[in-house]
mmCIF file of C-alpha atoms in Angstrom:
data_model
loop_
_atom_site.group_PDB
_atom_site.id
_atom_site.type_symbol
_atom_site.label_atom_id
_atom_site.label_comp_id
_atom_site.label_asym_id
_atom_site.label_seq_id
_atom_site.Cartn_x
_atom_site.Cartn_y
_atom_site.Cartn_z
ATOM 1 C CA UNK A 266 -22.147 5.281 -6.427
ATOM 2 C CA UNK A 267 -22.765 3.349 -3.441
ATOM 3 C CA UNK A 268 -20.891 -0.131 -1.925
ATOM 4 C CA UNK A 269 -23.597 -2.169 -4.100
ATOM 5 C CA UNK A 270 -22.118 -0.310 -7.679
ATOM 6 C CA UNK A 271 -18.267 -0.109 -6.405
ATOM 7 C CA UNK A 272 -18.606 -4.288 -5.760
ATOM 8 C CA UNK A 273 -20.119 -4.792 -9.280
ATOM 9 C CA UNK A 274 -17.055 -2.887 -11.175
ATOM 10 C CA UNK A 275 -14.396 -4.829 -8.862
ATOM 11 C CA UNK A 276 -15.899 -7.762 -9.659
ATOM 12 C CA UNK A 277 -16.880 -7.085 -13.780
ATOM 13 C CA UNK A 278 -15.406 -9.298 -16.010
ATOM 14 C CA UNK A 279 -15.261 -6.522 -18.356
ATOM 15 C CA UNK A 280 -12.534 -4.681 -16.790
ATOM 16 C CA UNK A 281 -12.091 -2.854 -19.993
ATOM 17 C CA UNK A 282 -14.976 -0.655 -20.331
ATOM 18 C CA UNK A 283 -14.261 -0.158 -16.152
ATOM 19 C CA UNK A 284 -10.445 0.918 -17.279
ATOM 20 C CA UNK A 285 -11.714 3.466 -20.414
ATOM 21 C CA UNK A 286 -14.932 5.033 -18.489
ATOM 22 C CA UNK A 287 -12.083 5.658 -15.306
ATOM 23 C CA UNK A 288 -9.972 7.504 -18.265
ATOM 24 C CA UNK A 289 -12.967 9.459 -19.363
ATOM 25 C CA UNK A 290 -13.899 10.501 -15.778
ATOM 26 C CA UNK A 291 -10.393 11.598 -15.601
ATOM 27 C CA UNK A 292 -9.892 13.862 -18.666
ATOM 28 C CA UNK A 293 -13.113 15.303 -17.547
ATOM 29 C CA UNK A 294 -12.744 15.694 -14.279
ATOM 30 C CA UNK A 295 -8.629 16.719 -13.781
ATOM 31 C CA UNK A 296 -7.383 16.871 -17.182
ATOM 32 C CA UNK A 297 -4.207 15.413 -19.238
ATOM 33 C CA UNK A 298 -2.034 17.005 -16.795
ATOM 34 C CA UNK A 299 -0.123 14.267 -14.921
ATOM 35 C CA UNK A 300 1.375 15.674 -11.389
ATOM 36 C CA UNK A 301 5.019 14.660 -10.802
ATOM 37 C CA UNK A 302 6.045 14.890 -7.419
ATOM 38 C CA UNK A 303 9.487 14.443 -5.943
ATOM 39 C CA UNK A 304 9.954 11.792 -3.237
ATOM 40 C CA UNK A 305 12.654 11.991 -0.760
ATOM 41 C CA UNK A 306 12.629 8.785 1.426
ATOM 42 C CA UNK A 307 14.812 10.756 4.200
ATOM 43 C CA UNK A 308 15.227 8.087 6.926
ATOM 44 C CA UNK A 309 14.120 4.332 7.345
ATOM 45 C CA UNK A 310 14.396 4.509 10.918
ATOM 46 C CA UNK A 311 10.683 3.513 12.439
ATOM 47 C CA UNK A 312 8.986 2.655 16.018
ATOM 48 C CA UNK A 313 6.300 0.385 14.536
ATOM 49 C CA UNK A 314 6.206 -3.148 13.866
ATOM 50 C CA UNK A 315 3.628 -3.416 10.813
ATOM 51 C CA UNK A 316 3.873 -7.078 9.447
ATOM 52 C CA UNK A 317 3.843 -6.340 6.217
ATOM 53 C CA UNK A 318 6.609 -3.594 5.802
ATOM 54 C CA UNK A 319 10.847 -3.775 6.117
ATOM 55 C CA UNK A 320 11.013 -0.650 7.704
ATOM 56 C CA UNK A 321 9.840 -2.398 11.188
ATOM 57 C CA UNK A 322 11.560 -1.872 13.807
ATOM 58 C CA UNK A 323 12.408 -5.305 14.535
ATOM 59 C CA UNK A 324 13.757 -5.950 11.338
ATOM 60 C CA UNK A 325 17.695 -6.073 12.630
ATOM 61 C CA UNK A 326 18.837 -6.911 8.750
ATOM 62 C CA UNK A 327 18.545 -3.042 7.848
ATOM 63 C CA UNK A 328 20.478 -0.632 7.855
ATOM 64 C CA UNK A 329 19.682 2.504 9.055
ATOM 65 C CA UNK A 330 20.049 5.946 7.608
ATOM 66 C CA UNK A 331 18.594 9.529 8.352
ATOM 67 C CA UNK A 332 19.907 12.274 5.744
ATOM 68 C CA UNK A 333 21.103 15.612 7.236
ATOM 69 C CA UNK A 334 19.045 18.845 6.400
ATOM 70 C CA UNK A 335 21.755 19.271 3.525
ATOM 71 C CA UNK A 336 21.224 16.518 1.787
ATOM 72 C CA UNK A 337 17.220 16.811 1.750
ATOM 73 C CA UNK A 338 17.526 20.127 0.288
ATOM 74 C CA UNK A 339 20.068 19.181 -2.033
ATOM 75 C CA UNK A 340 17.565 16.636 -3.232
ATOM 76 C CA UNK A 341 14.839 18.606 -3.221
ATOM 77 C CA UNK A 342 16.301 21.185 -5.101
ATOM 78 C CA UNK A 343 17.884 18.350 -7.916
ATOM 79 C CA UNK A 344 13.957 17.098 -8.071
ATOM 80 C CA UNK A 345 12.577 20.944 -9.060
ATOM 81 C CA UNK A 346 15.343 21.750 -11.391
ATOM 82 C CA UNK A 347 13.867 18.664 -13.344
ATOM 83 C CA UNK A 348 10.528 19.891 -13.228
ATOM 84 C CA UNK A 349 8.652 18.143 -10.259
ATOM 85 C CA UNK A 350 5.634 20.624 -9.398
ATOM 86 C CA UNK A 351 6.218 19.754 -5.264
ATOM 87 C CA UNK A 352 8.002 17.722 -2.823
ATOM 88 C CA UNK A 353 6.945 14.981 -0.682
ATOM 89 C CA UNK A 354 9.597 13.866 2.648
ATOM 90 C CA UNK A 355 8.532 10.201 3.455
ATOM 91 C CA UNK A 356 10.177 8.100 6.549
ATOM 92 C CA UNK A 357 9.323 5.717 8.978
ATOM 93 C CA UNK A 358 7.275 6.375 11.777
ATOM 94 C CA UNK A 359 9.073 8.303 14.364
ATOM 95 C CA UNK A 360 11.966 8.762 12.930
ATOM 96 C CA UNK A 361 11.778 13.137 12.500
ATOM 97 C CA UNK A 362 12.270 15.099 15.341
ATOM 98 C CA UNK A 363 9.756 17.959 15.005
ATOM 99 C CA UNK A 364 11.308 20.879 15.063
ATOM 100 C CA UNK A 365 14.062 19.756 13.030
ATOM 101 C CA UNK A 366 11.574 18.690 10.216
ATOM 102 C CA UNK A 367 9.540 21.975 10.638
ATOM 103 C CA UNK A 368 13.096 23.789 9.392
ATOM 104 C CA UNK A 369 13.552 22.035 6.730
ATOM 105 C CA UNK A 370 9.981 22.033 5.052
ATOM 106 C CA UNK A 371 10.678 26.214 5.546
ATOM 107 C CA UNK A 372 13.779 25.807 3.902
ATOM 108 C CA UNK A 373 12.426 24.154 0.873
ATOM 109 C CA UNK A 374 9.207 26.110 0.358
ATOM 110 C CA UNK A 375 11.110 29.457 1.112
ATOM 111 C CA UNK A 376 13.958 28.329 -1.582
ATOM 112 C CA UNK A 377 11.998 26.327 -3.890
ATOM 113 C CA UNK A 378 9.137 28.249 -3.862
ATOM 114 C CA UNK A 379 7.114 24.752 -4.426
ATOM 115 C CA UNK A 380 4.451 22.776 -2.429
ATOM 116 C CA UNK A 381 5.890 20.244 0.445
ATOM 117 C CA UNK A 382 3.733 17.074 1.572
ATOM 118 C CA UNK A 383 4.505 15.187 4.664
ATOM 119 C CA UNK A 384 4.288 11.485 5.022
ATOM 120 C CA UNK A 385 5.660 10.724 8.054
ATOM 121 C CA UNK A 386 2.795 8.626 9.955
ATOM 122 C CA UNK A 387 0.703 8.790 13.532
ATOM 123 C CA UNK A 388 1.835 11.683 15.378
ATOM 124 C CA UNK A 389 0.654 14.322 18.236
ATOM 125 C CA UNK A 390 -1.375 16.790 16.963
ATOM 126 C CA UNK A 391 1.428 19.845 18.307
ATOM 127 C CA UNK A 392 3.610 18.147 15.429
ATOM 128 C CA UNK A 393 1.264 18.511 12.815
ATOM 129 C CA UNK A 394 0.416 21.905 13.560
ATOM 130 C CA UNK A 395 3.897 22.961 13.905
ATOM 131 C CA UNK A 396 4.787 21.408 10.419
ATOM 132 C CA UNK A 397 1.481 23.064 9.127
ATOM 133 C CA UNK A 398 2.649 26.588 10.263
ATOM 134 C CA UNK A 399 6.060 25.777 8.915
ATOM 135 C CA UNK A 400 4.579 25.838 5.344
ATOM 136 C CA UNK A 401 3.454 22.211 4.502
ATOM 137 C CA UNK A 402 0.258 22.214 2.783
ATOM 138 C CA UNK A 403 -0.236 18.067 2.102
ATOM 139 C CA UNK A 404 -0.238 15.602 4.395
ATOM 140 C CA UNK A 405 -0.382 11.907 3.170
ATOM 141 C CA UNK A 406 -1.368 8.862 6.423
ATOM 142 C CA UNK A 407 -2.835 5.430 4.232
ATOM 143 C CA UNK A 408 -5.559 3.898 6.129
ATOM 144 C CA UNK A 409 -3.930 0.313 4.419
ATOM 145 C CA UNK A 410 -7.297 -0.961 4.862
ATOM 146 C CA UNK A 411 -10.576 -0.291 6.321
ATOM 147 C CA UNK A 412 -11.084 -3.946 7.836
ATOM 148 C CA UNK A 413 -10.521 -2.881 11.206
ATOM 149 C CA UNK A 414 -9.582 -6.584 12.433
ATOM 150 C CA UNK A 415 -7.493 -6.977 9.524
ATOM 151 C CA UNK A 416 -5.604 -3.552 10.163
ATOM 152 C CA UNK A 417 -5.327 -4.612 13.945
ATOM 153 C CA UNK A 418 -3.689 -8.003 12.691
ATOM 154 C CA UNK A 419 -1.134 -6.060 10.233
ATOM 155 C CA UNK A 420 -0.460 -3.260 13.063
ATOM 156 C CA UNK A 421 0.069 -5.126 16.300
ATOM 157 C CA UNK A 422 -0.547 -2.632 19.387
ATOM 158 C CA UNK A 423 -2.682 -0.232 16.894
ATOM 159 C CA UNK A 424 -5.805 0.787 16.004
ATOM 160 C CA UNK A 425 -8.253 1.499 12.599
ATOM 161 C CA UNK A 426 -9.730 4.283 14.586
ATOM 162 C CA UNK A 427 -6.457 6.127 15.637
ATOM 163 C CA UNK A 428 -5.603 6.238 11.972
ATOM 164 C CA UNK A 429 -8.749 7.504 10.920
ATOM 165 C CA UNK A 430 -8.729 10.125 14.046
ATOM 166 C CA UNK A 431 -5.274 11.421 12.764
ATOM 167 C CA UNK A 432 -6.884 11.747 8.904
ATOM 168 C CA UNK A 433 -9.562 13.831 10.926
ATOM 169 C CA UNK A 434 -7.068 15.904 13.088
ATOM 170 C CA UNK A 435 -4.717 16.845 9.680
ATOM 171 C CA UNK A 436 -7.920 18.025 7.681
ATOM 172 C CA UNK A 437 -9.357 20.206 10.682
ATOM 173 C CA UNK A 438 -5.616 21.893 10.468
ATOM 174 C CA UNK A 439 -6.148 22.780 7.121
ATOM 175 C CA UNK A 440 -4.107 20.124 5.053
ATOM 176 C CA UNK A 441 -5.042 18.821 1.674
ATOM 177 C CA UNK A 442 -4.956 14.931 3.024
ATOM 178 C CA UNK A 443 -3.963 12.030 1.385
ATOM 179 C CA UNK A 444 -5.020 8.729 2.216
ATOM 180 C CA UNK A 445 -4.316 5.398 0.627
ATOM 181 C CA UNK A 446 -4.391 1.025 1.156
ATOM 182 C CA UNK A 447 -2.933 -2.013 -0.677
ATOM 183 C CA UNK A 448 -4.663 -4.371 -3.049
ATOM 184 C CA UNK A 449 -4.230 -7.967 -2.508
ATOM 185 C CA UNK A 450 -3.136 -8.056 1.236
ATOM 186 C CA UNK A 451 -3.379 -11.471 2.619
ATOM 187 C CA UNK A 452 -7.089 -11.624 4.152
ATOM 188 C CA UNK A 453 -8.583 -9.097 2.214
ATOM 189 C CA UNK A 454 -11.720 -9.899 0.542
ATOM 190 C CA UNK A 455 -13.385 -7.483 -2.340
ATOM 191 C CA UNK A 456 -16.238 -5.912 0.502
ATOM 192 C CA UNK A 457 -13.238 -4.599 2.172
ATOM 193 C CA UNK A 458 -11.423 -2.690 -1.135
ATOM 194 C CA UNK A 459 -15.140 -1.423 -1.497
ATOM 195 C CA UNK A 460 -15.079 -0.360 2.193
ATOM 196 C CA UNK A 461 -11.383 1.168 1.426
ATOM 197 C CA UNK A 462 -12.811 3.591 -1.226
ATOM 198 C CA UNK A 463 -16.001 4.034 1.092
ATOM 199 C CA UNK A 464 -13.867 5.417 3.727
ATOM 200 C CA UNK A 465 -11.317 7.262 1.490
ATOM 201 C CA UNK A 466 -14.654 9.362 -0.136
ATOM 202 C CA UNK A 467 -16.159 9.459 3.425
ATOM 203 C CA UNK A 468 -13.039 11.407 4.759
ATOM 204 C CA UNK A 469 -12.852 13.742 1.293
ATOM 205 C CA UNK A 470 -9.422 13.569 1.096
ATOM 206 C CA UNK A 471 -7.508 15.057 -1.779
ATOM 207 C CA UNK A 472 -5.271 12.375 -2.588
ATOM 208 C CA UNK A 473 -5.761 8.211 -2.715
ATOM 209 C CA UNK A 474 -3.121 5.809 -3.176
ATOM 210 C CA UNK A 475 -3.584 2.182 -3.720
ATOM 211 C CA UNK A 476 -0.856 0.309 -4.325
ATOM 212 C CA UNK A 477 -0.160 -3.578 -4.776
ATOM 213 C CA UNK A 478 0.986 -5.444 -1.596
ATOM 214 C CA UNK A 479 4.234 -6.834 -2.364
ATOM 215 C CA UNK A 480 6.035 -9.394 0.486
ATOM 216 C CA UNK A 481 9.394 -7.993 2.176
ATOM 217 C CA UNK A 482 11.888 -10.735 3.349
ATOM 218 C CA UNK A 483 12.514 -10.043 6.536
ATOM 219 C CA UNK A 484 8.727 -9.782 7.542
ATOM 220 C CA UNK A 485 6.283 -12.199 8.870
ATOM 221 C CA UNK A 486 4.688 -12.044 5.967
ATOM 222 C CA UNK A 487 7.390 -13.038 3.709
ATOM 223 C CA UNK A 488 5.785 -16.076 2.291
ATOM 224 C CA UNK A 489 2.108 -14.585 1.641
ATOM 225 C CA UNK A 490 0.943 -14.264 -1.941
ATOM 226 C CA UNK A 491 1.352 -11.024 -3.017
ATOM 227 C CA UNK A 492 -0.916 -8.863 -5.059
ATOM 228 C CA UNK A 493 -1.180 -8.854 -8.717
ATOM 229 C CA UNK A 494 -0.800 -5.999 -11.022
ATOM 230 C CA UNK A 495 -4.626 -6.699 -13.263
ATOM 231 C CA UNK A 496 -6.204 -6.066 -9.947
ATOM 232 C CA UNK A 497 -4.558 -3.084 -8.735
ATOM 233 C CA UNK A 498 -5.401 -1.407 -12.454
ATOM 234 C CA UNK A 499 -9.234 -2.108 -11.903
ATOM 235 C CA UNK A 500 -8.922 -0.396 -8.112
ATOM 236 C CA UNK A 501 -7.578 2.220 -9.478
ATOM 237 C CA UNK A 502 -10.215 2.825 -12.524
ATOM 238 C CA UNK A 503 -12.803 2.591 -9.475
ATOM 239 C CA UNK A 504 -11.762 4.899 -7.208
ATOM 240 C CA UNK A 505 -11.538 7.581 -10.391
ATOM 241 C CA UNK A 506 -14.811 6.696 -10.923
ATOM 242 C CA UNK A 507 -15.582 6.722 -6.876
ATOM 243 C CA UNK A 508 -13.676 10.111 -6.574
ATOM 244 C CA UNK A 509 -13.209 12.283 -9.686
ATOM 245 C CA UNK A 510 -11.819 14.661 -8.126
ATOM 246 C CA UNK A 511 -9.385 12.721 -5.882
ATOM 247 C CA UNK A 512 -5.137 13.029 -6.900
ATOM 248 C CA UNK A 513 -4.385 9.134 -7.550
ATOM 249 C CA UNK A 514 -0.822 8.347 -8.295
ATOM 250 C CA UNK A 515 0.323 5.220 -10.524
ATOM 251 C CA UNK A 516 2.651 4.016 -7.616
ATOM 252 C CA UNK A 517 6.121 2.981 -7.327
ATOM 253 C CA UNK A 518 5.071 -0.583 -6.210
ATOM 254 C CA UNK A 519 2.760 -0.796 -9.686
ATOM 255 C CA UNK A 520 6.168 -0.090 -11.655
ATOM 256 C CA UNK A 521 7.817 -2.826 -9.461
ATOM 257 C CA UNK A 522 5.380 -5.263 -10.792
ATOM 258 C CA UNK A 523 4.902 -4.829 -14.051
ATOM 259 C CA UNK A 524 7.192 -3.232 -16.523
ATOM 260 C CA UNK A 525 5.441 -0.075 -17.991
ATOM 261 C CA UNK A 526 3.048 -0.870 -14.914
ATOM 262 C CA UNK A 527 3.284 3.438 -14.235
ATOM 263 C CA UNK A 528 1.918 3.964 -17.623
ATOM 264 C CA UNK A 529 -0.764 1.459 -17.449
ATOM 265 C CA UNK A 530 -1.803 3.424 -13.943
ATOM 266 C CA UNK A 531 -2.219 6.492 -15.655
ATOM 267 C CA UNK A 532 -4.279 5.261 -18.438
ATOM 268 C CA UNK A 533 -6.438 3.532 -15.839
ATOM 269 C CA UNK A 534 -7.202 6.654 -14.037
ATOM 270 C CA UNK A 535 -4.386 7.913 -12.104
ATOM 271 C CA UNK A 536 -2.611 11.867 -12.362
ATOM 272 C CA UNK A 537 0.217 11.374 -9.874
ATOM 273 C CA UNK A 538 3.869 10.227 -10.447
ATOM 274 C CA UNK A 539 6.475 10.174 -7.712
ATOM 275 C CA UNK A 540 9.837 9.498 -9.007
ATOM 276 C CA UNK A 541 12.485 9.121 -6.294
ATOM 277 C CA UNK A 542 15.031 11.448 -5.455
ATOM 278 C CA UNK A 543 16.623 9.696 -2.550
ATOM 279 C CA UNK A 544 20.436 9.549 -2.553
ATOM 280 C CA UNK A 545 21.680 6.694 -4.654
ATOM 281 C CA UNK A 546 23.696 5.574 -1.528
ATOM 282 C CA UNK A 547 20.585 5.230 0.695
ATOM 283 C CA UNK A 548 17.936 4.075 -1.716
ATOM 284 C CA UNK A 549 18.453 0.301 -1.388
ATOM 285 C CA UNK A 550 18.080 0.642 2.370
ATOM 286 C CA UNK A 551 14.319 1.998 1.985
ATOM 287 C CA UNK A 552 13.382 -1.690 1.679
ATOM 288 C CA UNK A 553 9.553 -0.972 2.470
ATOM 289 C CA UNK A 554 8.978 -4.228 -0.022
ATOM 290 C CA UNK A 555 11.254 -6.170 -2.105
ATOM 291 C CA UNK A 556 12.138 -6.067 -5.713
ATOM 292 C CA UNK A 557 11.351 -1.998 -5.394
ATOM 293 C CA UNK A 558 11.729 -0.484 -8.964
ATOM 294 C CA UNK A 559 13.763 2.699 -8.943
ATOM 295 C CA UNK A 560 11.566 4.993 -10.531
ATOM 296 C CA UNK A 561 13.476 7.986 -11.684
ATOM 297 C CA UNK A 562 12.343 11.317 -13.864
ATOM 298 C CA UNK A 563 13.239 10.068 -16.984
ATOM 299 C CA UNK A 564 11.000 6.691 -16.383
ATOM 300 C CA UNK A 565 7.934 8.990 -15.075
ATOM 301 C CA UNK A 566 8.819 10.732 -18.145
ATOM 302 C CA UNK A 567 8.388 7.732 -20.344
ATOM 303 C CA UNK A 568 4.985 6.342 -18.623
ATOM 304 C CA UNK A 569 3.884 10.022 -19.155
ATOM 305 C CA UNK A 570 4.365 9.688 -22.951
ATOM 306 C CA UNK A 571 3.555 6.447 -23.347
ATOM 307 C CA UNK A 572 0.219 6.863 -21.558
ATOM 308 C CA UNK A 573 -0.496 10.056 -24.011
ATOM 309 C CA UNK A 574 -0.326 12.831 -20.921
ATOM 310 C CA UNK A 575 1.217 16.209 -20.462
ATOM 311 C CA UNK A 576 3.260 16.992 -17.470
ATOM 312 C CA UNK A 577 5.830 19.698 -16.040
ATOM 313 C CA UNK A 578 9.260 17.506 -17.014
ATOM 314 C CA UNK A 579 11.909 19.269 -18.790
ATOM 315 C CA UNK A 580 11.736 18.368 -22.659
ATOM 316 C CA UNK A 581 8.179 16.577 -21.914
ATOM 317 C CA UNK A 582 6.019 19.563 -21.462
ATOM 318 C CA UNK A 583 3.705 18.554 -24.075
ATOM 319 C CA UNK A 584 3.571 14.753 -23.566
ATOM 320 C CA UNK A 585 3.221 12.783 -26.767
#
């Protein structure tokens, strides 16, 4: 499939046969298995200033949190007693001190006895490593978008390239990487989605997550359009079809969108839920966009049914 094939299914006005050959090359390719993996926002603190996201650091209306090592693990362990086959610790950029996070991906993989991803953005390389020999096996850094003057105008003071570089540096360490963009970012055009899934297959990353750009208030882009729901459902059928292989989650910004948006995702090609398992206290203040659905295990459960899937869930084992 090359950029000439990927452009003709984004643009197809028969998105259906697009949506039910994606759900084919799925079942074929990974199975009715749907992956549910806990997410544990553990701090909002960040040192970027990305237009597009609440977590900036100039956004003075937030409040910010960092959990203690306690309160991760009691998290993580709530998420595996419910039946989530791994953990993923997402903050904002900057915001772990290494060593500190090192300890407590050893404390959950040595308890838990589960796999731990990291999404935690741009850092050295000595980090990664140490976090690697700690016993994290997935790292997840989204490109956003491989436009490299749009990424430079939605990352002031950064770079397309050092993104890409880190992607590089986190596979040569032996991580299963995860890479990912939004659909419907103001300036995108439909050559650049088809340049997104280009670079996501170029890098042969494990995991892919595209998920619907949705404005955040206190942003400068609070007024832009956001993106819409139909077109994030067809870039997801095309990167199944663009990666079979690849881990795609139905994100949490799909559900936010559209109610039973999660179970659309998964019958358009995607195999990864992430229900949240932040504290209830501290989940508000995670304000990457507005409007953010609180997806919990009981509404991945539901999406997981109602799409016709399997999964790991207590009481959902064998899907509908």
């Amino acid at each position: 499939m090359d950029r000439a094939d990927i452009l003709h299914l984004l643009n197809t006005p028969d998105g259906e046969s697009v949506r039910a050959a994606a759900e084919r090359e799925l079942l074929r390719a990974k199975g009715a298995r749907v992956f549910v993996r806990g997410l544990i926002e553990f701090s909002n603190v960040c040192r970027r200033n990305c237009r597009y996201c609440g977590l900036r650091a100039q956004n003075r209306a937030l409040a910010r949190y960092t959990l203690t090592q306690a309160e991760v693990l009691d998290a993580a362990a709530r998420a595996v007693a419910l039946g989530a086959d791994s953990i993923v610790l997402q903050s904002g950029e900057g915001a772990a001190e290494a060593a500190w996070l090192a300890e407590v991906v050893r404390e959950i993989v040595t308890a838990l006895r589960v796999p731990v991803a990291l999404c935690v953005g741009e850092r050295p390389e000595r980090d990664y490593a140490l976090w690697r020999d700690a016993g994290a096996t997935r790292y997840l850094l989204k490109h956003e978008t491989a436009d490299a003057a749009l990424y430079a105008r939605l990352h002031p003071g950064h770079t397309l390239v050092e993104r890409v570089g880190c992607l590089r540096v986190l596979k040569a360490l032996g991580y299963a990487t995860g890479t990912g963009f939004m659909t419907g970012l103001p300036g995108q055009s439909p050559e650049s989605l088809a340049d997104d899934i280009l670079l996501a297959r170029e890098l042969g990353v494990a995991m892919c997550g595209a998920g619907p750009f949705i404005p955040q208030a206190e942003t400068p882009l609070a007024r832009a359009r956001g993106g819409t729901a139909e077109q994030n459902l067809r870039v997801l059928s095309v990167l199944r079809l663009a990666l079979p292989e690849a881990d795609l989650p139905a994100t949490t910004a799909l559900a936010s969108l559209s109610p039973g948006g999660q179970a659309a995702g998964l019958r358009a090609g995607a195999n990864v839920l992430m229900p949240g398992f932040t504290p209830e206290a501290r989940r508000a203040d995670y304000r990457i966009y507005d409007h953010k659905a609180p997806v919990s295990m009981a509404d991945a459960a539901r999406a997981i049914t109602g799409a016709g899937r399997t999964c790991g869930i207590r009481g959902v084992a064998q899907g509908a």
